[in-house]
CSV table of C-alpha atoms in Angstrom, one decimal:
chain,number,residue,atom,x,y,z
A,1,UNK,CA,5.5,5.0,-16.0
A,2,UNK,CA,2.5,6.1,-18.1
A,3,UNK,CA,0.9,9.4,-17.4
A,4,UNK,CA,-2.2,8.9,-15.3
A,5,UNK,CA,-5.3,10.4,-16.8
A,6,UNK,CA,-8.1,12.2,-14.8
A,7,UNK,CA,-10.4,9.1,-14.7
A,8,UNK,CA,-7.6,6.9,-13.3
A,9,UNK,CA,-6.5,9.5,-10.8
A,10,UNK,CA,-10.1,9.8,-9.6
A,11,UNK,CA,-10.4,6.0,-9.2
A,12,UNK,CA,-7.1,5.9,-7.2
A,13,UNK,CA,-8.2,8.8,-5.1
A,14,UNK,CA,-11.6,7.1,-4.4
A,15,UNK,CA,-9.9,3.9,-3.4
A,16,UNK,CA,-7.5,5.7,-1.1
A,17,UNK,CA,-10.3,7.8,0.5
A,18,UNK,CA,-12.4,4.6,1.1
A,19,UNK,CA,-9.4,3.1,2.9
A,20,UNK,CA,-8.9,6.3,5.0
A,21,UNK,CA,-12.5,6.5,6.0
A,22,UNK,CA,-12.6,2.8,7.0
A,23,UNK,CA,-9.6,3.3,9.2
A,24,UNK,CA,-11.2,6.3,10.8
A,25,UNK,CA,-14.3,4.1,11.5
A,26,UNK,CA,-12.0,1.7,13.4
A,27,UNK,CA,-11.4,-1.0,10.7
A,28,UNK,CA,-8.0,-2.7,10.6
A,29,UNK,CA,-6.9,-0.8,7.5
A,30,UNK,CA,-3.5,0.9,6.7
A,31,UNK,CA,-2.6,2.9,3.7
A,32,UNK,CA,0.8,3.8,2.3
A,33,UNK,CA,0.8,6.1,-0.7
A,34,UNK,CA,3.0,8.3,-2.9
A,35,UNK,CA,2.4,12.1,-2.9
A,36,UNK,CA,1.2,11.8,-6.5
A,37,UNK,CA,-0.7,8.8,-7.8
A,38,UNK,CA,2.2,6.6,-8.8
A,39,UNK,CA,1.6,3.9,-6.1
A,40,UNK,CA,-0.7,2.9,-3.2
A,41,UNK,CA,-0.6,-0.1,-0.9
A,42,UNK,CA,-3.7,-0.8,1.2
A,43,UNK,CA,-3.5,-3.4,4.0
A,44,UNK,CA,-7.0,-4.6,4.8
A,45,UNK,CA,-7.3,-7.6,7.1
A,46,UNK,CA,-10.9,-8.3,6.3
A,47,UNK,CA,-11.5,-7.6,2.6
A,48,UNK,CA,-12.5,-10.1,0.0
A,49,UNK,CA,-10.9,-9.9,-3.4
A,50,UNK,CA,-11.1,-6.4,-4.8
A,51,UNK,CA,-10.4,-5.1,-8.3
A,52,UNK,CA,-7.6,-2.5,-8.2
A,53,UNK,CA,-7.8,0.8,-10.0
A,54,UNK,CA,-4.4,-0.3,-11.4
A,55,UNK,CA,-1.4,2.1,-11.6
A,56,UNK,CA,0.5,0.1,-8.9
A,57,UNK,CA,-2.4,0.1,-6.5
A,58,UNK,CA,-2.4,-3.1,-4.5
A,59,UNK,CA,-4.4,-4.6,-1.7
A,60,UNK,CA,-2.7,-6.8,0.9
A,61,UNK,CA,-4.9,-9.2,2.9
A,62,UNK,CA,-3.7,-12.0,5.2
A,63,UNK,CA,-5.8,-15.2,5.2
A,64,UNK,CA,-6.2,-17.6,8.1
A,65,UNK,CA,-6.4,-20.9,6.2
A,66,UNK,CA,-7.4,-22.4,2.9
A,67,UNK,CA,-11.1,-22.1,3.7
A,68,UNK,CA,-10.7,-18.4,4.4
A,69,UNK,CA,-8.6,-18.0,1.2
A,70,UNK,CA,-11.2,-19.7,-1.0
A,71,UNK,CA,-14.1,-17.8,0.6
A,72,UNK,CA,-12.5,-14.5,-0.2
A,73,UNK,CA,-11.9,-15.5,-3.8
A,74,UNK,CA,-15.2,-17.2,-4.5
A,75,UNK,CA,-16.9,-14.0,-5.9
A,76,UNK,CA,-14.3,-13.9,-8.7
A,77,UNK,CA,-14.1,-17.6,-9.4
A,78,UNK,CA,-14.0,-18.1,-13.2
A,79,UNK,CA,-12.7,-14.6,-13.8
A,80,UNK,CA,-9.1,-15.1,-12.6
A,81,UNK,CA,-6.3,-15.8,-15.1
A,82,UNK,CA,-3.0,-15.0,-13.4
A,83,UNK,CA,-2.2,-15.3,-9.8
A,84,UNK,CA,0.8,-14.6,-7.5
A,85,UNK,CA,0.9,-15.9,-3.9
A,86,UNK,CA,3.4,-15.9,-1.1
A,87,UNK,CA,3.1,-18.9,1.2
A,88,UNK,CA,6.4,-19.5,3.0
A,89,UNK,CA,4.6,-21.6,5.6
A,90,UNK,CA,3.3,-24.0,3.0
A,91,UNK,CA,-0.3,-23.7,4.1
A,92,UNK,CA,-1.7,-23.6,0.6
A,93,UNK,CA,0.0,-26.6,-1.1
A,94,UNK,CA,-3.4,-27.5,-2.7
A,95,UNK,CA,-4.1,-24.0,-4.0
A,96,UNK,CA,-3.0,-24.6,-7.6
A,97,UNK,CA,-5.7,-27.2,-8.1
A,98,UNK,CA,-8.4,-24.9,-6.6
A,99,UNK,CA,-7.2,-21.9,-8.5
A,100,UNK,CA,-7.0,-23.9,-11.8
A,101,UNK,CA,-10.6,-24.9,-11.2
A,102,UNK,CA,-11.4,-21.1,-10.6
A,103,UNK,CA,-9.9,-20.3,-14.1
A,104,UNK,CA,-6.2,-19.5,-13.3
A,105,UNK,CA,-3.8,-20.5,-16.0
A,106,UNK,CA,-0.8,-18.5,-15.0
A,107,UNK,CA,1.1,-18.6,-11.7
A,108,UNK,CA,3.9,-16.1,-11.1
A,109,UNK,CA,6.2,-15.0,-8.3
A,110,UNK,CA,5.1,-11.7,-6.8
A,111,UNK,CA,6.4,-8.9,-9.0
A,112,UNK,CA,6.6,-11.1,-12.1
A,113,UNK,CA,2.9,-11.1,-13.2
A,114,UNK,CA,3.7,-8.7,-16.0
A,115,UNK,CA,6.2,-11.1,-17.7
A,116,UNK,CA,4.2,-14.2,-18.7
A,117,UNK,CA,5.8,-16.8,-21.0
A,118,UNK,CA,4.8,-16.4,-24.7
A,119,UNK,CA,3.1,-19.8,-24.6
A,120,UNK,CA,0.8,-18.8,-21.7
A,121,UNK,CA,-2.8,-19.6,-22.8
A,122,UNK,CA,-4.3,-16.2,-21.9
A,123,UNK,CA,-8.1,-16.2,-22.0
A,124,UNK,CA,-8.1,-20.0,-21.9
A,125,UNK,CA,-6.0,-20.2,-25.0
A,126,UNK,CA,-8.5,-18.7,-27.5
A,127,UNK,CA,-5.9,-16.1,-28.7
A,128,UNK,CA,-3.1,-18.7,-29.1
A,129,UNK,CA,-5.5,-21.1,-30.9
A,130,UNK,CA,-6.4,-18.4,-33.4
A,131,UNK,CA,-2.8,-17.6,-34.1
A,132,UNK,CA,-1.9,-21.3,-34.6
A,133,UNK,CA,-5.0,-21.7,-36.8
A,134,UNK,CA,-3.9,-18.8,-39.0
A,135,UNK,CA,-0.3,-19.9,-39.3
């Protein structure tokens, strides 16, 4: 793992403290964390999509149904490229179409997001198109 610089450590600390304070205020939030800043898991039953401060900091949020799912992701529609989802109950069989419309071009199993295929059209394919044009 990469060394975490002061700015990243501050962002992780801020995210953790926000979760802690929300829990103290009675929100349905749980936090699991390493002693240093190597990983954080925040379970938040009510949050919309949030940007992680990275460094293995993840948010886990259950959704009730497809309408709840799309409402929580609507603020970032058009800004998503890769997506991992666990749906063992098969409630989101239509999600690839909605997510593709929201800009997602890469679907991965959880834990595999960091290993996209070489032909993945990251950024809508602009980078690949430049490479092909130069070749």
